[in-house]
mmCIF file of N, CA and C in Angstrom:
data_model
loop_
_atom_site.group_PDB
_atom_site.id
_atom_site.type_symbol
_atom_site.label_atom_id
_atom_site.label_comp_id
_atom_site.label_asym_id
_atom_site.label_seq_id
_atom_site.Cartn_x
_atom_site.Cartn_y
_atom_site.Cartn_z
ATOM 1 N N GLN H 1 -38.695 10.498 -51.158
ATOM 2 C CA GLN H 1 -37.535 9.624 -51.099
ATOM 3 C C GLN H 1 -36.390 10.165 -51.937
ATOM 4 N N VAL H 2 -36.694 10.980 -52.952
ATOM 5 C CA VAL H 2 -35.656 11.603 -53.765
ATOM 6 C C VAL H 2 -35.050 12.739 -52.964
ATOM 7 N N GLN H 3 -33.788 12.599 -52.599
ATOM 8 C CA GLN H 3 -33.127 13.540 -51.714
ATOM 9 C C GLN H 3 -32.323 14.599 -52.457
ATOM 10 N N LEU H 4 -31.766 14.227 -53.623
ATOM 11 C CA LEU H 4 -31.024 15.135 -54.469
ATOM 12 C C LEU H 4 -31.509 14.984 -55.903
ATOM 13 N N VAL H 5 -31.384 16.045 -56.687
ATOM 14 C CA VAL H 5 -31.866 16.038 -58.058
ATOM 15 C C VAL H 5 -30.772 16.545 -58.972
ATOM 16 N N GLU H 6 -30.288 15.681 -59.870
ATOM 17 C CA GLU H 6 -29.285 16.059 -60.855
ATOM 18 C C GLU H 6 -29.965 16.471 -62.157
ATOM 19 N N SER H 7 -29.315 17.359 -62.892
ATOM 20 C CA SER H 7 -29.795 17.758 -64.203
ATOM 21 C C SER H 7 -28.615 18.247 -65.029
ATOM 22 N N GLY H 8 -28.842 18.431 -66.326
ATOM 23 C CA GLY H 8 -27.831 18.994 -67.202
ATOM 24 C C GLY H 8 -27.140 18.012 -68.118
ATOM 25 N N GLY H 9 -27.436 16.735 -67.990
ATOM 26 C CA GLY H 9 -26.823 15.753 -68.855
ATOM 27 C C GLY H 9 -27.370 15.828 -70.267
ATOM 28 N N GLY H 10 -26.730 15.089 -71.163
ATOM 29 C CA GLY H 10 -27.161 15.076 -72.545
ATOM 30 C C GLY H 10 -26.133 14.440 -73.442
ATOM 31 N N LEU H 11 -26.345 14.593 -74.734
ATOM 32 C CA LEU H 11 -25.441 14.074 -75.753
ATOM 33 C C LEU H 11 -24.545 15.195 -76.246
ATOM 34 N N VAL H 12 -23.244 14.946 -76.254
ATOM 35 C CA VAL H 12 -22.285 15.953 -76.675
ATOM 36 C C VAL H 12 -21.156 15.279 -77.444
ATOM 37 N N GLN H 13 -20.585 15.988 -78.403
ATOM 38 C CA GLN H 13 -19.461 15.460 -79.165
ATOM 39 C C GLN H 13 -18.171 15.527 -78.352
ATOM 40 N N PRO H 14 -17.208 14.672 -78.663
ATOM 41 C CA PRO H 14 -15.914 14.779 -77.990
ATOM 42 C C PRO H 14 -15.348 16.187 -78.103
ATOM 43 N N GLY H 15 -14.807 16.677 -76.999
ATOM 44 C CA GLY H 15 -14.305 18.035 -76.934
ATOM 45 C C GLY H 15 -15.329 19.053 -76.492
ATOM 46 N N GLY H 16 -16.581 18.655 -76.394
ATOM 47 C CA GLY H 16 -17.637 19.553 -75.979
ATOM 48 C C GLY H 16 -17.718 19.709 -74.474
ATOM 49 N N SER H 17 -18.720 20.476 -74.033
ATOM 50 C CA SER H 17 -18.875 20.805 -72.621
ATOM 51 C C SER H 17 -20.308 20.606 -72.165
ATOM 52 N N LEU H 18 -20.465 20.295 -70.896
ATOM 53 C CA LEU H 18 -21.749 20.240 -70.223
ATOM 54 C C LEU H 18 -21.577 20.766 -68.810
ATOM 55 N N ARG H 19 -22.645 21.310 -68.245
ATOM 56 C CA ARG H 19 -22.657 21.691 -66.846
ATOM 57 C C ARG H 19 -23.773 20.944 -66.143
ATOM 58 N N LEU H 20 -23.395 20.126 -65.181
ATOM 59 C CA LEU H 20 -24.356 19.391 -64.386
ATOM 60 C C LEU H 20 -24.711 20.174 -63.133
ATOM 61 N N SER H 21 -25.962 20.038 -62.701
ATOM 62 C CA SER H 21 -26.438 20.688 -61.494
ATOM 63 C C SER H 21 -26.940 19.644 -60.513
ATOM 64 N N CYS H 22 -26.773 19.930 -59.240
ATOM 65 C CA CYS H 22 -27.247 19.069 -58.163
ATOM 66 C C CYS H 22 -28.005 19.944 -57.180
ATOM 67 N N ALA H 23 -29.303 19.729 -57.074
ATOM 68 C CA ALA H 23 -30.157 20.507 -56.186
ATOM 69 C C ALA H 23 -30.689 19.639 -55.061
ATOM 70 N N ALA H 24 -30.927 20.269 -53.922
ATOM 71 C CA ALA H 24 -31.441 19.579 -52.742
ATOM 72 C C ALA H 24 -32.723 20.261 -52.288
ATOM 73 N N PRO H 25 -33.878 19.680 -52.607
ATOM 74 C CA PRO H 25 -35.133 20.334 -52.226
ATOM 75 C C PRO H 25 -35.375 20.423 -50.723
ATOM 76 N N ALA H 26 -34.822 19.510 -49.944
ATOM 77 C CA ALA H 26 -35.225 19.374 -48.552
ATOM 78 C C ALA H 26 -34.144 19.676 -47.526
ATOM 79 N N PHE H 27 -32.927 19.955 -47.946
ATOM 80 C CA PHE H 27 -31.905 20.281 -46.970
ATOM 81 C C PHE H 27 -30.862 21.217 -47.569
ATOM 82 N N THR H 28 -30.008 21.752 -46.712
ATOM 83 C CA THR H 28 -29.027 22.744 -47.111
ATOM 84 C C THR H 28 -27.724 22.057 -47.493
ATOM 85 N N LEU H 29 -27.361 22.148 -48.756
ATOM 86 C CA LEU H 29 -26.194 21.439 -49.251
ATOM 87 C C LEU H 29 -24.900 21.938 -48.633
ATOM 88 N N SER H 30 -24.842 23.194 -48.241
ATOM 89 C CA SER H 30 -23.614 23.741 -47.679
ATOM 90 C C SER H 30 -23.252 23.129 -46.334
ATOM 91 N N TRP H 31 -24.157 22.402 -45.733
ATOM 92 C CA TRP H 31 -23.874 21.721 -44.483
ATOM 93 C C TRP H 31 -23.193 20.372 -44.695
ATOM 94 N N TYR H 32 -23.030 19.951 -45.922
ATOM 95 C CA TYR H 32 -22.500 18.641 -46.235
ATOM 96 C C TYR H 32 -21.348 18.743 -47.225
ATOM 97 N N ALA H 33 -20.449 17.784 -47.159
ATOM 98 C CA ALA H 33 -19.529 17.571 -48.261
ATOM 99 C C ALA H 33 -20.280 16.875 -49.389
ATOM 100 N N ILE H 34 -20.042 17.312 -50.613
ATOM 101 C CA ILE H 34 -20.763 16.806 -51.768
ATOM 102 C C ILE H 34 -19.795 16.116 -52.717
ATOM 103 N N GLY H 35 -20.185 14.958 -53.185
ATOM 104 C CA GLY H 35 -19.397 14.237 -54.165
ATOM 105 C C GLY H 35 -20.150 14.053 -55.459
ATOM 106 N N TRP H 36 -19.401 14.032 -56.557
ATOM 107 C CA TRP H 36 -19.923 13.637 -57.853
ATOM 108 C C TRP H 36 -19.362 12.259 -58.186
ATOM 109 N N PHE H 37 -20.252 11.358 -58.534
ATOM 110 C CA PHE H 37 -19.900 10.001 -58.905
ATOM 111 C C PHE H 37 -20.437 9.717 -60.302
ATOM 112 N N ARG H 38 -19.873 8.725 -60.951
ATOM 113 C CA ARG H 38 -20.400 8.303 -62.240
ATOM 114 C C ARG H 38 -20.347 6.790 -62.348
ATOM 115 N N GLN H 39 -21.239 6.264 -63.171
ATOM 116 C CA GLN H 39 -21.304 4.830 -63.369
ATOM 117 C C GLN H 39 -21.661 4.538 -64.822
ATOM 118 N N ALA H 40 -20.779 3.835 -65.492
ATOM 119 C CA ALA H 40 -21.016 3.392 -66.857
ATOM 120 C C ALA H 40 -21.612 1.988 -66.828
ATOM 121 N N PRO H 41 -22.337 1.598 -67.876
ATOM 122 C CA PRO H 41 -22.924 0.254 -67.899
ATOM 123 C C PRO H 41 -21.875 -0.831 -67.699
ATOM 124 N N GLY H 42 -22.159 -1.747 -66.794
ATOM 125 C CA GLY H 42 -21.255 -2.843 -66.526
ATOM 126 C C GLY H 42 -20.078 -2.505 -65.640
ATOM 127 N N LYS H 43 -19.999 -1.280 -65.162
ATOM 128 C CA LYS H 43 -18.890 -0.865 -64.317
ATOM 129 C C LYS H 43 -19.391 -0.396 -62.958
ATOM 130 N N GLU H 44 -18.495 -0.379 -61.995
ATOM 131 C CA GLU H 44 -18.834 0.072 -60.662
ATOM 132 C C GLU H 44 -18.899 1.592 -60.605
ATOM 133 N N ARG H 45 -19.670 2.070 -59.663
ATOM 134 C CA ARG H 45 -19.756 3.501 -59.444
ATOM 135 C C ARG H 45 -18.426 4.030 -58.907
ATOM 136 N N GLU H 46 -17.969 5.145 -59.470
ATOM 137 C CA GLU H 46 -16.695 5.711 -59.065
ATOM 138 C C GLU H 46 -16.827 7.201 -58.803
ATOM 139 N N ALA H 47 -16.071 7.677 -57.833
ATOM 140 C CA ALA H 47 -16.038 9.099 -57.539
ATOM 141 C C ALA H 47 -15.189 9.821 -58.570
ATOM 142 N N VAL H 48 -15.602 11.021 -58.955
ATOM 143 C CA VAL H 48 -14.817 11.847 -59.863
ATOM 144 C C VAL H 48 -14.417 13.174 -59.238
ATOM 145 N N SER H 49 -15.202 13.680 -58.291
ATOM 146 C CA SER H 49 -14.915 14.980 -57.707
ATOM 147 C C SER H 49 -15.666 15.141 -56.402
ATOM 148 N N CYS H 50 -15.209 16.066 -55.571
ATOM 149 C CA CYS H 50 -15.934 16.394 -54.351
ATOM 150 C C CYS H 50 -15.570 17.798 -53.909
ATOM 151 N N ILE H 51 -16.423 18.356 -53.048
ATOM 152 C CA ILE H 51 -16.194 19.673 -52.471
ATOM 153 C C ILE H 51 -16.532 19.607 -50.992
ATOM 154 N N ARG H 52 -15.628 20.105 -50.149
ATOM 155 C CA ARG H 52 -15.829 20.072 -48.709
ATOM 156 C C ARG H 52 -16.731 21.207 -48.248
ATOM 157 N N ASN H 53 -17.445 20.946 -47.159
ATOM 158 C CA ASN H 53 -18.216 22.003 -46.520
ATOM 159 C C ASN H 53 -17.387 22.778 -45.510
ATOM 160 N N SER H 54 -16.347 22.154 -44.968
ATOM 161 C CA SER H 54 -15.553 22.766 -43.914
ATOM 162 C C SER H 54 -14.687 23.913 -44.414
ATOM 163 N N ASP H 55 -14.002 23.714 -45.537
ATOM 164 C CA ASP H 55 -13.075 24.723 -46.039
ATOM 165 C C ASP H 55 -13.221 24.989 -47.531
ATOM 166 N N ASP H 56 -14.227 24.422 -48.161
ATOM 167 C CA ASP H 56 -14.517 24.610 -49.578
ATOM 168 C C ASP H 56 -13.427 24.036 -50.479
ATOM 169 N N SER H 57 -12.618 23.140 -49.950
ATOM 170 C CA SER H 57 -11.602 22.498 -50.766
ATOM 171 C C SER H 57 -12.253 21.599 -51.808
ATOM 172 N N LYS H 58 -11.624 21.521 -52.969
ATOM 173 C CA LYS H 58 -12.135 20.737 -54.086
ATOM 174 C C LYS H 58 -11.099 19.708 -54.508
ATOM 175 N N TYR H 59 -11.583 18.530 -54.868
ATOM 176 C CA TYR H 59 -10.698 17.438 -55.238
ATOM 177 C C TYR H 59 -11.242 16.734 -56.466
ATOM 178 N N TYR H 60 -10.318 16.175 -57.260
ATOM 179 C CA TYR H 60 -10.668 15.529 -58.508
ATOM 180 C C TYR H 60 -9.797 14.296 -58.702
ATOM 181 N N VAL H 61 -10.343 13.298 -59.367
ATOM 182 C CA VAL H 61 -9.509 12.191 -59.795
ATOM 183 C C VAL H 61 -8.655 12.649 -60.965
ATOM 184 N N ASP H 62 -7.535 11.965 -61.168
ATOM 185 C CA ASP H 62 -6.579 12.401 -62.178
ATOM 186 C C ASP H 62 -7.183 12.467 -63.573
ATOM 187 N N SER H 63 -8.109 11.588 -63.876
ATOM 188 C CA SER H 63 -8.649 11.517 -65.220
ATOM 189 C C SER H 63 -9.479 12.736 -65.611
ATOM 190 N N VAL H 64 -9.922 13.542 -64.640
ATOM 191 C CA VAL H 64 -10.740 14.713 -64.953
ATOM 192 C C VAL H 64 -10.076 16.018 -64.548
ATOM 193 N N LYS H 65 -8.932 15.978 -63.899
ATOM 194 C CA LYS H 65 -8.249 17.206 -63.497
ATOM 195 C C LYS H 65 -7.937 18.075 -64.712
ATOM 196 N N GLY H 66 -8.202 19.356 -64.569
ATOM 197 C CA GLY H 66 -7.993 20.285 -65.662
ATOM 198 C C GLY H 66 -9.144 20.365 -66.634
ATOM 199 N N ARG H 67 -10.099 19.452 -66.529
ATOM 200 C CA ARG H 67 -11.254 19.442 -67.421
ATOM 201 C C ARG H 67 -12.562 19.699 -66.679
ATOM 202 N N PHE H 68 -12.682 19.180 -65.457
ATOM 203 C CA PHE H 68 -13.900 19.326 -64.658
ATOM 204 C C PHE H 68 -13.667 20.313 -63.526
ATOM 205 N N THR H 69 -14.713 21.060 -63.173
ATOM 206 C CA THR H 69 -14.659 22.003 -62.070
ATOM 207 C C THR H 69 -15.936 21.890 -61.248
ATOM 208 N N VAL H 70 -15.798 21.645 -59.955
ATOM 209 C CA VAL H 70 -16.948 21.577 -59.064
ATOM 210 C C VAL H 70 -17.071 22.901 -58.317
ATOM 211 N N SER H 71 -18.301 23.359 -58.103
ATOM 212 C CA SER H 71 -18.527 24.622 -57.416
ATOM 213 C C SER H 71 -19.848 24.566 -56.659
ATOM 214 N N ARG H 72 -20.013 25.502 -55.739
ATOM 215 C CA ARG H 72 -21.221 25.588 -54.926
ATOM 216 C C ARG H 72 -21.817 26.982 -55.043
ATOM 217 N N HIS H 73 -23.122 27.062 -55.271
ATOM 218 C CA HIS H 73 -23.836 28.325 -55.279
ATOM 219 C C HIS H 73 -24.750 28.334 -54.060
ATOM 220 N N ILE H 74 -24.381 29.110 -53.047
ATOM 221 C CA ILE H 74 -25.102 29.108 -51.780
ATOM 222 C C ILE H 74 -26.546 29.555 -51.967
ATOM 223 N N GLY H 75 -26.754 30.652 -52.688
ATOM 224 C CA GLY H 75 -28.088 31.206 -52.844
ATOM 225 C C GLY H 75 -29.058 30.264 -53.521
ATOM 226 N N ASN H 76 -28.583 29.493 -54.471
ATOM 227 C CA ASN H 76 -29.428 28.542 -55.182
ATOM 228 C C ASN H 76 -29.464 27.168 -54.528
ATOM 229 N N ASN H 77 -28.669 26.981 -53.468
ATOM 230 C CA ASN H 77 -28.569 25.675 -52.811
ATOM 231 C C ASN H 77 -28.268 24.592 -53.844
ATOM 232 N N THR H 78 -27.286 24.869 -54.681
ATOM 233 C CA THR H 78 -26.979 24.017 -55.817
ATOM 234 C C THR H 78 -25.476 23.801 -55.934
ATOM 235 N N ILE H 79 -25.097 22.589 -56.283
ATOM 236 C CA ILE H 79 -23.724 22.224 -56.599
ATOM 237 C C ILE H 79 -23.634 22.003 -58.103
ATOM 238 N N TYR H 80 -22.557 22.493 -58.715
ATOM 239 C CA TYR H 80 -22.374 22.365 -60.152
ATOM 240 C C TYR H 80 -21.123 21.546 -60.461
ATOM 241 N N LEU H 81 -21.161 20.882 -61.587
ATOM 242 C CA LEU H 81 -19.984 20.228 -62.140
ATOM 243 C C LEU H 81 -19.853 20.677 -63.589
ATOM 244 N N GLN H 82 -18.909 21.574 -63.843
ATOM 245 C CA GLN H 82 -18.622 22.020 -65.193
ATOM 246 C C GLN H 82 -17.662 21.030 -65.832
ATOM 247 N N MET H 83 -18.049 20.476 -66.956
ATOM 248 C CA MET H 83 -17.262 19.456 -67.632
ATOM 249 C C MET H 83 -16.869 19.974 -69.007
ATOM 250 N N ASN H 84 -15.580 20.135 -69.227
ATOM 251 C CA ASN H 84 -15.048 20.606 -70.493
ATOM 252 C C ASN H 84 -14.183 19.526 -71.130
ATOM 253 N N SER H 85 -13.914 19.694 -72.413
ATOM 254 C CA SER H 85 -13.056 18.754 -73.145
ATOM 255 C C SER H 85 -13.484 17.317 -72.917
ATOM 256 N N LEU H 86 -14.763 17.066 -73.063
ATOM 257 C CA LEU H 86 -15.305 15.750 -72.758
ATOM 258 C C LEU H 86 -14.787 14.689 -73.719
ATOM 259 N N LYS H 87 -14.600 13.503 -73.176
ATOM 260 C CA LYS H 87 -14.097 12.359 -73.908
ATOM 261 C C LYS H 87 -15.135 11.246 -73.915
ATOM 262 N N PRO H 88 -15.070 10.339 -74.886
ATOM 263 C CA PRO H 88 -16.004 9.206 -74.862
ATOM 264 C C PRO H 88 -15.965 8.415 -73.562
ATOM 265 N N ASP H 89 -14.801 8.328 -72.918
ATOM 266 C CA ASP H 89 -14.694 7.602 -71.660
ATOM 267 C C ASP H 89 -15.441 8.279 -70.520
ATOM 268 N N ASP H 90 -15.865 9.521 -70.711
ATOM 269 C CA ASP H 90 -16.669 10.205 -69.709
ATOM 270 C C ASP H 90 -18.130 9.787 -69.752
ATOM 271 N N THR H 91 -18.523 9.021 -70.747
ATOM 272 C CA THR H 91 -19.903 8.577 -70.878
ATOM 273 C C THR H 91 -20.308 7.739 -69.671
ATOM 274 N N ALA H 92 -21.369 8.160 -68.987
ATOM 275 C CA ALA H 92 -21.820 7.486 -67.779
ATOM 276 C C ALA H 92 -23.064 8.192 -67.263
ATOM 277 N N THR H 93 -23.712 7.568 -66.289
ATOM 278 C CA THR H 93 -24.712 8.257 -65.497
ATOM 279 C C THR H 93 -24.000 8.940 -64.342
ATOM 280 N N TYR H 94 -24.249 10.226 -64.178
ATOM 281 C CA TYR H 94 -23.583 11.010 -63.149
ATOM 282 C C TYR H 94 -24.532 11.261 -61.984
ATOM 283 N N TYR H 95 -24.017 11.068 -60.783
ATOM 284 C CA TYR H 95 -24.786 11.225 -59.561
ATOM 285 C C TYR H 95 -24.100 12.222 -58.641
ATOM 286 N N CYS H 96 -24.876 13.013 -57.938
ATOM 287 C CA CYS H 96 -24.335 13.766 -56.825
ATOM 288 C C CYS H 96 -24.791 13.111 -55.531
ATOM 289 N N ALA H 97 -23.998 13.291 -54.493
ATOM 290 C CA ALA H 97 -24.292 12.679 -53.211
ATOM 291 C C ALA H 97 -23.744 13.547 -52.095
ATOM 292 N N ALA H 98 -24.409 13.507 -50.956
ATOM 293 C CA ALA H 98 -24.028 14.293 -49.792
ATOM 294 C C ALA H 98 -23.703 13.372 -48.635
ATOM 295 N N SER H 99 -22.748 13.799 -47.821
ATOM 296 C CA SER H 99 -22.296 12.971 -46.716
ATOM 297 C C SER H 99 -22.176 13.771 -45.430
ATOM 298 N N GLY H 100 -22.647 13.180 -44.349
ATOM 299 C CA GLY H 100 -22.378 13.690 -43.027
ATOM 300 C C GLY H 100 -21.142 13.082 -42.401
ATOM 301 N N LYS H 101 -20.450 12.252 -43.142
ATOM 302 C CA LYS H 101 -19.210 11.622 -42.707
ATOM 303 C C LYS H 101 -18.057 12.145 -43.565
ATOM 304 N N PRO H 102 -16.835 12.189 -43.028
ATOM 305 C CA PRO H 102 -15.693 12.624 -43.840
ATOM 306 C C PRO H 102 -15.415 11.660 -44.981
ATOM 307 N N PHE H 103 -15.288 12.194 -46.176
ATOM 308 C CA PHE H 103 -14.929 11.360 -47.322
ATOM 309 C C PHE H 103 -14.144 12.127 -48.368
ATOM 310 N N CYS H 104 -14.176 13.438 -48.342
ATOM 311 C CA CYS H 104 -13.669 14.263 -49.431
ATOM 312 C C CYS H 104 -12.255 14.735 -49.124
ATOM 313 N N GLY H 105 -11.295 14.266 -49.929
ATOM 314 C CA GLY H 105 -9.908 14.641 -49.755
ATOM 315 C C GLY H 105 -9.079 14.246 -50.952
ATOM 316 N N LYS H 106 -7.765 14.230 -50.758
ATOM 317 C CA LYS H 106 -6.844 13.943 -51.854
ATOM 318 C C LYS H 106 -7.042 12.552 -52.450
ATOM 319 N N LYS H 107 -7.569 11.645 -51.656
ATOM 320 C CA LYS H 107 -7.788 10.284 -52.127
ATOM 321 C C LYS H 107 -9.236 10.076 -52.564
ATOM 322 N N ILE H 108 -9.824 11.099 -53.175
ATOM 323 C CA ILE H 108 -11.212 11.021 -53.614
ATOM 324 C C ILE H 108 -11.443 9.826 -54.526
ATOM 325 N N GLY H 109 -10.438 9.442 -55.303
ATOM 326 C CA GLY H 109 -10.592 8.303 -56.197
ATOM 327 C C GLY H 109 -10.861 6.999 -55.487
ATOM 328 N N ALA H 110 -10.525 6.924 -54.216
ATOM 329 C CA ALA H 110 -10.753 5.724 -53.419
ATOM 330 C C ALA H 110 -11.968 5.849 -52.519
ATOM 331 N N ALA H 111 -12.760 6.884 -52.691
ATOM 332 C CA ALA H 111 -13.916 7.109 -51.829
ATOM 333 C C ALA H 111 -14.897 5.953 -51.916
ATOM 334 N N ASP H 112 -15.398 5.564 -50.774
ATOM 335 C CA ASP H 112 -16.377 4.482 -50.690
ATOM 336 C C ASP H 112 -17.774 5.071 -50.827
ATOM 337 N N PRO H 113 -18.524 4.712 -51.859
ATOM 338 C CA PRO H 113 -19.869 5.273 -52.004
ATOM 339 C C PRO H 113 -20.775 5.030 -50.805
ATOM 340 N N SER H 114 -20.501 3.988 -50.023
ATOM 341 C CA SER H 114 -21.335 3.708 -48.859
ATOM 342 C C SER H 114 -21.225 4.781 -47.789
ATOM 343 N N LEU H 115 -20.203 5.624 -47.854
ATOM 344 C CA LEU H 115 -20.063 6.721 -46.900
ATOM 345 C C LEU H 115 -21.019 7.865 -47.187
ATOM 346 N N LEU H 116 -21.567 7.901 -48.370
ATOM 347 C CA LEU H 116 -22.467 8.976 -48.761
ATOM 348 C C LEU H 116 -23.888 8.666 -48.305
ATOM 349 N N ASP H 117 -24.535 9.637 -47.691
ATOM 350 C CA ASP H 117 -25.826 9.415 -47.052
ATOM 351 C C ASP H 117 -27.015 9.691 -47.965
ATOM 352 N N TYR H 118 -26.878 10.640 -48.883
ATOM 353 C CA TYR H 118 -27.995 11.078 -49.707
ATOM 354 C C TYR H 118 -27.586 11.084 -51.167
ATOM 355 N N TRP H 119 -28.472 10.596 -52.023
ATOM 356 C CA TRP H 119 -28.186 10.451 -53.450
ATOM 357 C C TRP H 119 -29.338 10.969 -54.303
ATOM 358 N N GLY H 120 -28.997 11.354 -55.524
ATOM 359 C CA GLY H 120 -29.996 11.609 -56.536
ATOM 360 C C GLY H 120 -30.169 10.402 -57.439
ATOM 361 N N LEU H 121 -31.036 10.534 -58.427
ATOM 362 C CA LEU H 121 -31.306 9.446 -59.360
ATOM 363 C C LEU H 121 -30.374 9.434 -60.566
ATOM 364 N N GLY H 122 -29.600 10.482 -60.749
ATOM 365 C CA GLY H 122 -28.608 10.525 -61.794
ATOM 366 C C GLY H 122 -29.064 11.243 -63.045
ATOM 367 N N THR H 123 -28.094 11.675 -63.834
ATOM 368 C CA THR H 123 -28.342 12.278 -65.135
ATOM 369 C C THR H 123 -27.354 11.690 -66.133
ATOM 370 N N GLN H 124 -27.838 11.357 -67.320
ATOM 371 C CA GLN H 124 -27.031 10.649 -68.302
ATOM 372 C C GLN H 124 -26.183 11.615 -69.114
ATOM 373 N N VAL H 125 -24.902 11.290 -69.226
ATOM 374 C CA VAL H 125 -23.966 12.020 -70.073
ATOM 375 C C VAL H 125 -23.439 11.050 -71.128
ATOM 376 N N THR H 126 -23.610 11.400 -72.388
ATOM 377 C CA THR H 126 -23.120 10.582 -73.485
ATOM 378 C C THR H 126 -22.218 11.429 -74.365
ATOM 379 N N VAL H 127 -20.984 10.986 -74.536
ATOM 380 C CA VAL H 127 -19.998 11.697 -75.347
ATOM 381 C C VAL H 127 -19.707 10.829 -76.566
ATOM 382 N N SER H 128 -20.144 11.275 -77.714
ATOM 383 C CA SER H 128 -20.022 10.474 -78.925
ATOM 384 C C SER H 128 -20.067 11.369 -80.148
ATOM 385 N N SER H 129 -19.337 10.973 -81.177
ATOM 386 C CA SER H 129 -19.375 11.676 -82.444
ATOM 387 C C SER H 129 -20.405 11.090 -83.391
#
């Protein structure tokens, strides 16, 4: 039932960096657009970034632009989210998700999580001094 597997989360001080990984044991990630979402306690799940399968375009919400970078490694069948200059507001459980429906574009911040077909269980990121 676990379709995607996230890893790389942890505790980091403000200004630090983490790299999250998203692996797919049972399918080829390059066939799907992939989104990174996060959810803090008491808050709704929100999209932070995505990467298209059609043209490899990458999109970010304004709050992470210039700090986060999403990438795809074809050989490893893995999607990465490099997170730099982390802030306490970045604290959340981070999820990757894959979609067979269009969702990834300039309005990634308004992406509906229900459009995503496959999810992982998440990895915790805590930014604190």
